[in-house]
Amino acid sequence: RNTRCVVERPCYPSIHEMTNSRAVVTNMEIAWAYTLDACVPDSRCEFGFLIYSYGGANGIYVGNIEHGPSADNSTNPENNKGKISLKLPADKTELCGFFHTHTSYQYFDFPCFRITGPSGDDIAICNKYNISGLLYDYDADTVFYRDSKDLPYTLYKYGTIQK
């Protein structure tokens, strides 16, 4: 039972409760599959969704899975990073977290790499709205060009533990 809830303040699920929610986990897996399918020779794309609370810590529901713009694989990824901008609701009272994916560099033909895990922008969104962040990215410190999109992935948790 969540003991942090008080009468004057809404109770939100913790990041742990979010990652144990069937709805959240199912949609994370679907979004990752979409990410892999969108990683093709000429482009790649991030996917994600918002996570909401209703009726206390156990009431969790997810928004629609959305995608960011296609990122061109023919240019340097430093100038053309995959990204996603989820449409935040006007009333953010029920918003408690967001999930998104990072993309593969499998189809790049020139030397490039990226550090895995949440970006500075990802962390800034969590801080700005006091929400939890969940991310699927590769289970390695670094992703290099030509690394297979089918390498093992992992869940990164960041942001606030509980709104």
Phi, psi and omega in degrees: 000140181279120182263359183275349182283139175231163185299319185285347188231137178300152178260129181245151176291148176281167178299326178295316179295324177298316183285352174256003178278128180301319180297317180294310183298316179301314181289330175297316181294320178296315180297322178295317178300318176299320180298315180295319179295328181278351178275098183234171186307328184257350182199173178209165187204140175270151177230155178186179180202160177269154180239132184237159176244143171215137174065031176104186188297331182271352180269099182237133170221158184245149175280180179294147174287126180242165177231153176274182178291154175292135177259132184285126180279355183269356179242164180301126182296340176297330180261356186212062183284148171295145179205166176215139175237100180285141182284105181285141179289153178299317177262109185267014184304317184272349181292126180229351179188171173212152179235144170205174181245159168248157190260165177278157172250023187306321189263011174282136180257359180239155184300122175200162178202168172214152175281139180276169179099179183295142178277172175301321178294321178300313181294321180298322178297315179299316180295318183298318184255004179055051182235168177271148176241137176234138185217133166263126176212175184290147182274066180202162178288328186219144173250129181251160176302144181073358173296138182298140175292347182265013175296159179301145178239167182214167178262125173258135178243135181203179182083202182286147178289321179204129180296000000 
